[in-house]
Short mmCIF file of C-alpha atoms in Angstrom, two decimals:
data_model
loop_
_atom_site.label_atom_id
_atom_site.label_comp_id
_atom_site.label_asym_id
_atom_site.label_seq_id
_atom_site.Cartn_x
_atom_site.Cartn_y
_atom_site.Cartn_z
CA UNK A 1 -87.83 -79.10 21.31
CA UNK A 2 -86.92 -76.22 23.59
CA UNK A 3 -83.27 -77.37 23.75
CA UNK A 4 -83.03 -77.40 19.95
CA UNK A 5 -84.56 -73.94 19.75
CA UNK A 6 -82.10 -72.52 22.33
CA UNK A 7 -79.16 -73.98 20.43
CA UNK A 8 -80.30 -72.30 17.20
CA UNK A 9 -80.68 -68.91 18.95
CA UNK A 10 -77.15 -69.14 20.42
CA UNK A 11 -75.71 -69.97 17.00
CA UNK A 12 -77.38 -66.90 15.51
CA UNK A 13 -76.15 -64.56 18.29
CA UNK A 14 -72.46 -65.66 18.33
CA UNK A 15 -70.60 -65.07 15.01
CA UNK A 16 -68.32 -67.81 13.73
CA UNK A 17 -64.63 -67.58 14.74
CA UNK A 18 -62.41 -66.32 11.82
CA UNK A 19 -59.38 -68.40 10.78
CA UNK A 20 -56.08 -66.33 10.85
CA UNK A 21 -53.50 -66.60 8.06
CA UNK A 22 -50.16 -68.25 8.98
CA UNK A 23 -48.02 -65.06 8.66
CA UNK A 24 -50.54 -63.01 10.64
CA UNK A 25 -50.57 -65.69 13.28
CA UNK A 26 -46.78 -65.64 13.46
CA UNK A 27 -46.89 -61.85 13.87
CA UNK A 28 -49.39 -62.17 16.66
CA UNK A 29 -47.18 -64.72 18.37
CA UNK A 30 -44.18 -62.34 18.01
CA UNK A 31 -46.14 -59.52 19.64
CA UNK A 32 -47.06 -61.82 22.48
CA UNK A 33 -43.39 -62.79 23.08
CA UNK A 34 -41.56 -61.27 25.98
CA UNK A 35 -38.42 -59.11 25.54
CA UNK A 36 -36.10 -61.96 26.60
CA UNK A 37 -37.70 -64.38 24.16
CA UNK A 38 -37.48 -61.86 21.32
CA UNK A 39 -33.77 -61.24 22.01
CA UNK A 40 -33.06 -64.98 22.07
CA UNK A 41 -34.92 -65.45 18.78
CA UNK A 42 -32.93 -62.64 17.14
CA UNK A 43 -29.62 -64.19 18.24
CA UNK A 44 -30.65 -67.56 16.88
CA UNK A 45 -31.57 -66.00 13.54
CA UNK A 46 -28.20 -64.21 13.23
CA UNK A 47 -26.34 -67.35 14.22
CA UNK A 48 -27.88 -69.24 11.31
CA UNK A 49 -26.95 -66.52 8.78
CA UNK A 50 -23.54 -66.42 7.08
CA UNK A 51 -22.00 -63.16 5.77
CA UNK A 52 -19.47 -63.11 2.92
CA UNK A 53 -16.53 -60.74 3.45
CA UNK A 54 -15.81 -58.49 0.46
CA UNK A 55 -12.21 -58.65 -0.76
CA UNK A 56 -10.17 -55.51 0.02
CA UNK A 57 -9.51 -53.57 -3.18
CA UNK A 58 -6.48 -51.49 -3.94
CA UNK A 59 -6.73 -47.83 -4.90
CA UNK A 60 -6.30 -48.62 -8.61
CA UNK A 61 -8.93 -51.39 -8.50
CA UNK A 62 -11.44 -49.11 -6.79
CA UNK A 63 -10.79 -46.42 -9.39
CA UNK A 64 -11.29 -48.94 -12.23
CA UNK A 65 -14.50 -50.19 -10.62
CA UNK A 66 -15.86 -46.65 -10.29
CA UNK A 67 -14.97 -45.93 -13.90
CA UNK A 68 -16.78 -49.10 -15.02
CA UNK A 69 -19.85 -48.06 -13.04
CA UNK A 70 -19.80 -44.62 -14.68
CA UNK A 71 -19.54 -46.19 -18.13
CA UNK A 72 -22.44 -48.52 -17.34
CA UNK A 73 -24.62 -45.61 -16.22
CA UNK A 74 -23.79 -43.49 -19.27
CA UNK A 75 -24.46 -46.34 -21.67
CA UNK A 76 -20.85 -46.94 -22.67
CA UNK A 77 -19.95 -43.30 -23.29
CA UNK A 78 -16.64 -42.14 -21.81
CA UNK A 79 -16.99 -40.40 -18.50
CA UNK A 80 -16.72 -36.64 -18.52
CA UNK A 81 -13.97 -35.18 -16.36
CA UNK A 82 -15.24 -33.65 -13.20
CA UNK A 83 -15.03 -29.88 -13.25
CA UNK A 84 -12.94 -28.26 -10.56
CA UNK A 85 -14.71 -25.83 -8.27
CA UNK A 86 -14.28 -22.24 -9.32
CA UNK A 87 -13.22 -21.17 -5.85
CA UNK A 88 -10.30 -23.59 -5.71
CA UNK A 89 -7.03 -21.59 -5.71
CA UNK A 90 -4.60 -22.33 -8.51
CA UNK A 91 -1.25 -23.78 -7.44
CA UNK A 92 1.65 -21.31 -7.49
CA UNK A 93 3.69 -21.40 -10.68
CA UNK A 94 7.18 -22.80 -10.32
CA UNK A 95 9.76 -20.10 -11.01
CA UNK A 96 12.29 -22.36 -12.67
CA UNK A 97 15.12 -20.72 -14.56
CA UNK A 98 17.57 -23.05 -16.21
CA UNK A 99 16.45 -26.52 -15.12
CA UNK A 100 13.22 -26.36 -17.12
CA UNK A 101 13.72 -27.36 -20.80
CA UNK A 102 10.96 -24.99 -21.96
CA UNK A 103 12.51 -22.05 -20.13
CA UNK A 104 15.95 -22.91 -21.50
CA UNK A 105 14.62 -23.04 -25.06
CA UNK A 106 12.77 -19.75 -24.61
CA UNK A 107 15.84 -18.08 -23.15
CA UNK A 108 18.07 -19.36 -25.96
CA UNK A 109 15.65 -18.02 -28.53
CA UNK A 110 15.49 -14.55 -26.97
CA UNK A 111 19.21 -14.28 -26.23
CA UNK A 112 21.13 -11.77 -28.28
CA UNK A 113 24.41 -13.65 -27.88
CA UNK A 114 24.97 -17.39 -27.74
CA UNK A 115 27.37 -18.42 -25.00
CA UNK A 116 29.12 -21.73 -24.52
CA UNK A 117 27.31 -24.09 -22.16
CA UNK A 118 29.05 -24.65 -18.84
CA UNK A 119 30.72 -28.05 -18.63
CA UNK A 120 30.99 -28.56 -14.86
CA UNK A 121 27.74 -27.56 -13.20
CA UNK A 122 26.95 -27.99 -9.53
CA UNK A 123 23.72 -29.98 -9.43
CA UNK A 124 22.09 -27.97 -6.63
CA UNK A 125 22.62 -24.72 -8.58
CA UNK A 126 22.06 -25.98 -12.11
CA UNK A 127 18.90 -23.86 -12.39
CA UNK A 128 20.94 -20.62 -12.23
CA UNK A 129 22.60 -18.91 -15.21
CA UNK A 130 25.97 -20.60 -15.52
CA UNK A 131 29.16 -18.61 -15.97
CA UNK A 132 31.66 -19.59 -18.62
CA UNK A 133 34.57 -17.27 -19.34
CA UNK A 134 34.83 -16.36 -23.01
CA UNK A 135 36.57 -13.75 -25.10
CA UNK A 136 34.65 -10.87 -26.66
CA UNK A 137 35.14 -12.39 -30.13
CA UNK A 138 33.63 -15.72 -29.10
CA UNK A 139 30.47 -13.90 -28.02
CA UNK A 140 29.77 -13.04 -31.68
CA UNK A 141 28.58 -9.62 -30.61
CA UNK A 142 29.76 -8.02 -33.83
CA UNK A 143 27.67 -10.40 -35.92
CA UNK A 144 24.59 -10.73 -33.72
CA UNK A 145 21.04 -10.77 -35.01
CA UNK A 146 20.29 -7.37 -33.47
CA UNK A 147 22.17 -4.11 -33.75
CA UNK A 148 23.91 -3.30 -30.48
CA UNK A 149 24.65 0.33 -29.72
CA UNK A 150 28.38 0.94 -29.06
CA UNK A 151 27.67 2.32 -25.57
CA UNK A 152 25.69 -0.82 -24.66
CA UNK A 153 28.30 -3.07 -26.25
CA UNK A 154 31.12 -1.52 -24.23
CA UNK A 155 29.09 -1.67 -21.02
CA UNK A 156 28.12 -5.31 -21.56
CA UNK A 157 31.72 -6.38 -22.04
CA UNK A 158 32.67 -4.58 -18.82
CA UNK A 159 29.89 -6.46 -17.04
CA UNK A 160 31.08 -9.78 -18.44
CA UNK A 161 34.70 -9.18 -17.45
CA UNK A 162 33.79 -7.95 -13.96
CA UNK A 163 35.50 -4.60 -14.51
CA UNK A 164 32.47 -2.71 -13.26
CA UNK A 165 31.41 -3.78 -9.76
CA UNK A 166 28.96 -2.39 -7.23
CA UNK A 167 25.19 -2.12 -7.50
CA UNK A 168 25.05 1.68 -7.73
CA UNK A 169 27.95 1.90 -10.19
CA UNK A 170 26.43 -0.71 -12.49
CA UNK A 171 23.00 0.92 -12.37
CA UNK A 172 24.31 4.44 -13.05
CA UNK A 173 26.46 3.16 -15.93
CA UNK A 174 23.44 1.38 -17.42
CA UNK A 175 21.21 4.46 -17.23
CA UNK A 176 23.99 6.60 -18.71
CA UNK A 177 24.27 4.18 -21.63
CA UNK A 178 20.49 4.33 -22.10
CA UNK A 179 20.73 8.12 -22.29
CA UNK A 180 23.27 7.84 -25.09
CA UNK A 181 21.03 5.39 -26.94
CA UNK A 182 18.04 7.73 -26.65
CA UNK A 183 20.10 10.71 -27.86
CA UNK A 184 21.17 8.79 -30.97
CA UNK A 185 17.70 7.39 -31.62
CA UNK A 186 15.55 8.72 -34.47
CA UNK A 187 12.01 7.44 -34.83
CA UNK A 188 10.98 6.27 -38.32
CA UNK A 189 8.37 8.38 -40.07
CA UNK A 190 5.69 5.69 -39.89
CA UNK A 191 6.34 4.71 -36.24
CA UNK A 192 5.13 6.03 -32.89
CA UNK A 193 8.13 7.05 -30.78
CA UNK A 194 7.07 5.56 -27.47
CA UNK A 195 6.39 2.16 -29.04
CA UNK A 196 9.38 2.01 -31.35
CA UNK A 197 11.80 3.30 -28.69
CA UNK A 198 10.69 0.62 -26.25
CA UNK A 199 11.06 -1.98 -28.99
CA UNK A 200 14.58 -0.68 -29.66
CA UNK A 201 15.59 -0.94 -26.00
CA UNK A 202 14.45 -4.54 -25.53
CA UNK A 203 17.36 -6.29 -27.33
CA UNK A 204 19.83 -3.92 -25.67
CA UNK A 205 18.49 -4.83 -22.23
CA UNK A 206 18.60 -8.52 -23.14
CA UNK A 207 22.22 -8.13 -24.26
CA UNK A 208 23.18 -6.68 -20.87
CA UNK A 209 21.36 -9.52 -19.11
CA UNK A 210 23.20 -12.06 -21.28
CA UNK A 211 26.53 -10.52 -20.30
CA UNK A 212 25.64 -10.54 -16.60
CA UNK A 213 22.28 -10.91 -14.82
CA UNK A 214 21.10 -7.56 -13.51
CA UNK A 215 20.47 -6.85 -9.85
CA UNK A 216 17.14 -5.96 -8.21
CA UNK A 217 17.95 -2.25 -8.33
CA UNK A 218 18.88 -2.40 -12.00
CA UNK A 219 15.64 -4.21 -12.77
CA UNK A 220 13.66 -1.50 -10.97
CA UNK A 221 15.53 1.20 -12.91
CA UNK A 222 14.79 -0.55 -16.22
CA UNK A 223 11.09 -0.75 -15.36
CA UNK A 224 11.10 2.94 -14.44
CA UNK A 225 12.63 3.98 -17.78
CA UNK A 226 10.25 1.80 -19.78
CA UNK A 227 7.30 3.16 -17.81
CA UNK A 228 8.38 6.73 -18.57
CA UNK A 229 8.57 5.88 -22.28
CA UNK A 230 5.21 4.08 -22.26
CA UNK A 231 3.42 7.05 -20.66
CA UNK A 232 4.78 9.69 -23.04
CA UNK A 233 2.29 12.26 -24.30
CA UNK A 234 1.51 11.37 -27.94
CA UNK A 235 1.04 15.03 -28.80
CA UNK A 236 4.70 15.83 -28.03
CA UNK A 237 7.20 16.01 -30.82
CA UNK A 238 10.06 13.54 -31.04
CA UNK A 239 12.67 15.98 -29.77
CA UNK A 240 10.50 17.09 -26.85
CA UNK A 241 9.69 13.50 -25.94
CA UNK A 242 13.35 12.49 -26.00
CA UNK A 243 14.28 15.50 -23.84
CA UNK A 244 11.57 14.57 -21.36
CA UNK A 245 12.86 10.98 -21.04
CA UNK A 246 16.45 12.19 -20.63
CA UNK A 247 15.40 14.61 -17.88
CA UNK A 248 13.55 11.84 -16.06
CA UNK A 249 16.64 9.61 -16.18
CA UNK A 250 18.81 12.48 -14.89
CA UNK A 251 16.41 13.06 -12.02
CA UNK A 252 16.55 9.36 -11.19
CA UNK A 253 20.36 9.49 -11.05
CA UNK A 254 21.56 12.94 -10.08
CA UNK A 255 21.03 15.08 -7.00
CA UNK A 256 17.74 16.86 -7.43
CA UNK A 257 14.92 18.35 -5.43
CA UNK A 258 12.55 15.90 -7.07
CA UNK A 259 11.26 12.92 -5.12
CA UNK A 260 12.18 10.74 -8.09
CA UNK A 261 15.88 10.84 -7.26
CA UNK A 262 16.72 7.35 -6.07
CA UNK A 263 20.51 6.79 -6.36
CA UNK A 264 23.17 9.46 -5.74
CA UNK A 265 21.28 11.85 -3.49
CA UNK A 266 19.69 8.86 -1.79
CA UNK A 267 23.14 7.53 -0.92
CA UNK A 268 24.05 10.86 0.70
CA UNK A 269 20.78 10.91 2.67
CA UNK A 270 21.32 7.35 3.90
CA UNK A 271 24.80 8.29 5.13
CA UNK A 272 23.38 11.34 6.91
CA UNK A 273 20.80 9.27 8.81
CA UNK A 274 23.26 6.51 9.67
CA UNK A 275 25.82 8.97 11.06
CA UNK A 276 23.44 9.78 13.89
CA UNK A 277 23.90 6.23 15.21
CA UNK A 278 27.69 6.52 15.52
CA UNK A 279 28.94 7.98 18.82
CA UNK A 280 32.35 8.50 20.39
CA UNK A 281 34.11 5.28 21.32
CA UNK A 282 32.19 3.08 18.89
CA UNK A 283 33.83 0.10 17.23
CA UNK A 284 32.16 -0.30 13.84
CA UNK A 285 32.36 -3.57 11.92
CA UNK A 286 31.64 -3.80 8.21
CA UNK A 287 32.07 -6.46 5.56
CA UNK A 288 33.74 -6.26 2.13
CA UNK A 289 33.19 -2.91 0.42
CA UNK A 290 29.96 -1.05 -0.21
CA UNK A 291 29.97 2.48 -1.64
CA UNK A 292 27.32 3.64 0.78
CA UNK A 293 29.27 2.36 3.81
CA UNK A 294 32.41 4.14 2.63
CA UNK A 295 30.52 7.43 2.27
CA UNK A 296 28.93 6.91 5.69
CA UNK A 297 32.20 6.27 7.54
CA UNK A 298 33.99 9.21 5.91
CA UNK A 299 31.10 11.53 6.69
CA UNK A 300 31.01 10.38 10.33
CA UNK A 301 34.77 10.94 10.66
CA UNK A 302 34.45 14.42 9.18
CA UNK A 303 31.85 15.14 11.86
CA UNK A 304 34.60 14.83 14.53
CA UNK A 305 33.23 11.57 15.91
CA UNK A 306 35.93 9.36 17.41
CA UNK A 307 35.52 5.72 16.42
CA UNK A 308 37.42 2.93 14.74
CA UNK A 309 36.48 0.49 12.02
CA UNK A 310 37.03 -3.25 11.63
CA UNK A 311 36.86 -4.33 7.98
CA UNK A 312 36.09 -8.03 7.48
CA UNK A 313 37.06 -9.51 4.13
CA UNK A 314 36.99 -12.83 2.28
CA UNK A 315 37.96 -14.52 -0.94
CA UNK A 316 37.89 -14.31 -3.89
CA UNK A 317 37.68 -10.57 -4.55
CA UNK A 318 39.12 -9.15 -1.31
CA UNK A 319 37.05 -5.99 -1.77
CA UNK A 320 37.74 -4.97 1.82
CA UNK A 321 41.31 -4.04 0.88
CA UNK A 322 40.02 -1.17 -1.26
CA UNK A 323 37.84 0.04 1.61
CA UNK A 324 40.72 -0.10 4.10
CA UNK A 325 42.95 1.85 1.72
CA UNK A 326 40.28 4.52 1.16
CA UNK A 327 39.56 4.89 4.89
CA UNK A 328 43.24 4.98 5.83
CA UNK A 329 43.91 7.72 3.29
CA UNK A 330 41.00 9.66 4.78
CA UNK A 331 42.46 9.28 8.28
CA UNK A 332 39.90 6.86 9.74
CA UNK A 333 41.43 4.39 12.27
CA UNK A 334 40.76 0.93 10.89
CA UNK A 335 41.87 -2.70 11.05
CA UNK A 336 41.68 -5.47 8.46
CA UNK A 337 40.85 -9.12 9.14
CA UNK A 338 39.62 -12.24 7.37
CA UNK A 339 36.16 -13.64 7.94
CA UNK A 340 37.51 -16.66 9.83
CA UNK A 341 38.48 -14.29 12.69
CA UNK A 342 34.99 -12.79 12.92
CA UNK A 343 33.92 -14.45 16.17
CA UNK A 344 37.13 -13.40 17.93
CA UNK A 345 36.66 -9.66 17.35
CA UNK A 346 32.88 -9.49 17.67
CA UNK A 347 33.07 -9.19 21.47
CA UNK A 348 34.55 -5.68 21.14
CA UNK A 349 32.20 -4.49 18.36
CA UNK A 350 29.42 -2.04 19.29
CA UNK A 351 27.61 -1.72 15.92
CA UNK A 352 27.60 -3.51 12.57
CA UNK A 353 26.95 -1.56 9.35
CA UNK A 354 26.38 -3.59 6.20
CA UNK A 355 25.48 -2.80 2.62
CA UNK A 356 22.75 -4.62 0.70
CA UNK A 357 22.13 -5.42 -2.93
CA UNK A 358 18.39 -5.71 -2.30
CA UNK A 359 15.83 -5.82 0.50
CA UNK A 360 12.95 -8.22 -0.13
CA UNK A 361 9.36 -7.60 0.93
CA UNK A 362 9.67 -10.16 3.75
CA UNK A 363 12.50 -8.11 5.29
CA UNK A 364 15.33 -10.38 4.14
CA UNK A 365 18.51 -8.73 2.85
CA UNK A 366 20.38 -9.92 -0.24
CA UNK A 367 24.04 -8.94 -0.12
CA UNK A 368 27.57 -10.06 -0.91
CA UNK A 369 28.15 -13.67 0.13
CA UNK A 370 29.43 -13.68 3.71
CA UNK A 371 27.15 -10.86 4.89
CA UNK A 372 24.70 -13.28 6.49
CA UNK A 373 27.50 -14.79 8.58
CA UNK A 374 28.43 -11.35 9.92
CA UNK A 375 24.81 -10.54 10.79
CA UNK A 376 24.19 -13.87 12.51
CA UNK A 377 27.41 -13.64 14.52
CA UNK A 378 26.50 -10.13 15.63
CA UNK A 379 23.08 -11.35 16.72
CA UNK A 380 24.69 -14.00 18.92
CA UNK A 381 26.75 -11.28 20.62
CA UNK A 382 23.72 -8.94 20.95
CA UNK A 383 25.27 -6.38 18.61
CA UNK A 384 22.80 -4.30 16.52
CA UNK A 385 22.97 -4.86 12.75
CA UNK A 386 22.07 -1.91 10.50
CA UNK A 387 21.66 -2.44 6.76
CA UNK A 388 22.13 0.65 4.60
CA UNK A 389 20.11 0.45 1.40
CA UNK A 390 18.42 2.86 -1.00
CA UNK A 391 14.72 2.37 -1.63
CA UNK A 392 15.20 1.76 -5.35
CA UNK A 393 16.70 -1.61 -4.32
CA UNK A 394 13.51 -2.71 -2.55
CA UNK A 395 11.69 -5.64 -4.13
CA UNK A 396 8.09 -6.80 -3.75
CA UNK A 397 9.29 -10.37 -4.16
CA UNK A 398 9.67 -12.79 -1.25
CA UNK A 399 12.86 -14.80 -0.96
CA UNK A 400 13.56 -17.41 1.71
CA UNK A 401 17.00 -18.68 0.70
CA UNK A 402 19.97 -17.93 -1.52
CA UNK A 403 19.52 -21.02 -3.70
CA UNK A 404 16.42 -20.27 -5.77
CA UNK A 405 17.74 -16.91 -7.01
CA UNK A 406 21.41 -16.07 -7.09
CA UNK A 407 24.30 -15.36 -9.43
CA UNK A 408 27.26 -17.54 -10.31
CA UNK A 409 30.61 -16.04 -11.21
CA UNK A 410 33.83 -17.39 -12.63
CA UNK A 411 34.99 -20.47 -10.64
CA UNK A 412 38.56 -19.73 -11.71
CA UNK A 413 38.46 -16.73 -9.38
CA UNK A 414 38.56 -19.17 -6.47
CA UNK A 415 41.58 -20.89 -8.00
CA UNK A 416 43.47 -17.66 -8.63
CA UNK A 417 42.75 -16.29 -5.16
CA UNK A 418 43.84 -19.62 -3.66
CA UNK A 419 47.14 -19.50 -5.54
CA UNK A 420 47.97 -15.90 -4.62
CA UNK A 421 46.75 -16.42 -1.08
CA UNK A 422 48.93 -19.43 -0.32
CA UNK A 423 52.18 -18.36 -1.96
CA UNK A 424 53.23 -14.78 -1.38
CA UNK A 425 56.03 -14.68 -3.93
CA UNK A 426 53.49 -15.25 -6.75
CA UNK A 427 51.61 -12.03 -6.03
CA UNK A 428 53.38 -10.09 -8.78
CA UNK A 429 53.00 -12.79 -11.41
CA UNK A 430 50.46 -12.50 -14.25
CA UNK A 431 47.09 -14.12 -13.71
CA UNK A 432 47.88 -16.73 -16.35
CA UNK A 433 50.77 -17.97 -14.24
CA UNK A 434 49.12 -17.49 -10.86
CA UNK A 435 47.32 -20.84 -10.94
CA UNK A 436 49.84 -22.88 -12.91
CA UNK A 437 51.71 -24.75 -10.17
CA UNK A 438 49.33 -25.55 -7.32
CA UNK A 439 46.94 -28.32 -6.48
CA UNK A 440 43.89 -26.70 -8.14
CA UNK A 441 45.60 -25.82 -11.41
CA UNK A 442 43.96 -28.69 -13.33
CA UNK A 443 40.63 -28.74 -11.50
CA UNK A 444 38.67 -28.93 -14.78
CA UNK A 445 40.33 -32.27 -15.55
CA UNK A 446 39.22 -33.79 -12.22
CA UNK A 447 35.84 -35.41 -12.81
CA UNK A 448 34.86 -35.50 -9.13
CA UNK A 449 35.73 -31.84 -8.40
CA UNK A 450 33.44 -28.87 -9.05
CA UNK A 451 33.89 -25.28 -7.90
CA UNK A 452 31.04 -23.02 -6.82
CA UNK A 453 31.46 -19.24 -6.76
CA UNK A 454 28.24 -17.71 -5.42
CA UNK A 455 27.87 -13.94 -5.47
CA UNK A 456 25.08 -13.30 -2.95
CA UNK A 457 23.61 -14.73 0.22
CA UNK A 458 20.41 -13.95 2.10
CA UNK A 459 20.13 -12.59 5.64
CA UNK A 460 16.75 -13.43 7.26
CA UNK A 461 14.68 -10.64 8.75
CA UNK A 462 15.27 -11.73 12.35
CA UNK A 463 18.96 -10.83 11.98
CA UNK A 464 18.25 -7.32 10.66
CA UNK A 465 17.89 -4.76 13.46
CA UNK A 466 17.22 -1.71 11.27
CA UNK A 467 17.22 -0.66 7.61
CA UNK A 468 18.62 2.82 6.94
CA UNK A 469 17.11 4.45 3.84
CA UNK A 470 16.92 7.96 2.36
CA UNK A 471 13.49 8.39 3.97
CA UNK A 472 14.71 7.46 7.43
CA UNK A 473 15.45 4.42 9.58
CA UNK A 474 12.75 1.77 9.42
CA UNK A 475 12.31 -1.77 10.77
CA UNK A 476 12.45 -4.57 8.19
CA UNK A 477 8.74 -5.24 8.70
CA UNK A 478 7.93 -1.85 7.08
CA UNK A 479 9.44 -2.69 3.69
CA UNK A 480 6.05 -3.60 2.09
CA UNK A 481 4.59 -0.25 3.21
CA UNK A 482 7.41 1.66 1.49
CA UNK A 483 6.91 -0.33 -1.71
CA UNK A 484 3.17 0.43 -1.65
CA UNK A 485 3.78 4.16 -1.18
CA UNK A 486 6.15 4.36 -4.14
CA UNK A 487 3.69 2.39 -6.25
CA UNK A 488 0.88 4.82 -5.35
CA UNK A 489 3.13 7.75 -6.24
CA UNK A 490 3.89 6.23 -9.64
CA UNK A 491 0.21 5.56 -10.33
CA UNK A 492 -0.75 9.12 -9.38
CA UNK A 493 1.86 10.54 -11.74
CA UNK A 494 0.51 8.37 -14.57
CA UNK A 495 -3.05 9.57 -13.92
CA UNK A 496 -1.97 13.23 -14.01
CA UNK A 497 -0.49 12.82 -17.48
CA UNK A 498 -2.71 14.19 -20.30
#
């Protein structure tokens, strides 16, 4: 009896053992496993699993898959284009000229005269305005859609025929023609003078550009004149306003005490500064013919400085011959040589003076083709290269080569200079006969032959030792500072106007 009672008491004191679920039991077994057993179990599990490799998609397939996923998310609606971030810089606009169909169509529409399209274009320079020699009658200038003032008409034909050369000469002639146009202009009764006068000048400027592309200095002069007209005081009468514009143009051209003078007096000031760099015994080398270099050398010779000049020249214009003749008549000792002899005489040269058509904001100099070769050769011989240039020829544009922006002239000039250069007894013949009996006479009939007559080349900043201007001698790195100062001066003058 006692044994049965003890068994019942033990059963009451000890609770029954709970039965664990299978997954809980497996977890308990896993916890109880050692690290080695757990690692072995994991390897066995991975060994039994098989992974399918995804096929490698191309870029187009991935893009199509992403587009399908977008359509599925949007319920079949077309995906909206992703907006670009506002801070993303816009790509620079391509400054195409004549190889862009839209630009060609726009230029043809705005042109005052319609010229014949060039037949034999050099592919690398097809974006530049092409030259095609035509007569004045074929230009249809007498029957154009806009009235051309006689002074502008005469000047444009001189540009087209190449009878007016030199940056300063072309710019002064253009401003003089503008003066004549303004004198003959009479504003209509219902028009504001400053608006109608600017509208009148636009087709005249376009006509000059059609005859021959203007230089950097001419473009700056045109902007100056148009700015003067745009800032005229509305309260002035027509006669007073015209007189004011004419006085401003005169101050831009002629010698004056005003700071606005940028051409003639500037050329004299440049020559004065450059003369200080010429000493006794110097051998000066220059290329082709620049008006400012001629004035400089004559002024230095008049100052009793003993030096001699080497004039380097090249085809097709042989402009150096005119410079040699002018210097010889003035008494300056000089010698004449072709550009192929440049490296042979550079060892005796002490300084190189060169003219420039424009100085870009990155310090590069745009000048007559062949100038860059003279500057680079001088650099190899450790000879200083001084560019003489007025500040009105400075440009805020950056140019890295002579391909993107340049000017093409008549390719027949190369043929004519070749004929007269190779046969001396043809020198006195007319130009029509000069190229009639040599190998290049029928070059237009040869399909695989094209002639390229570039006007300018570009000298990089590292080959420019100094730039001589009317405000002094400055390094090429200071060109942007000069441009900023002139821009501030112009803005201040505009603010002072009533």
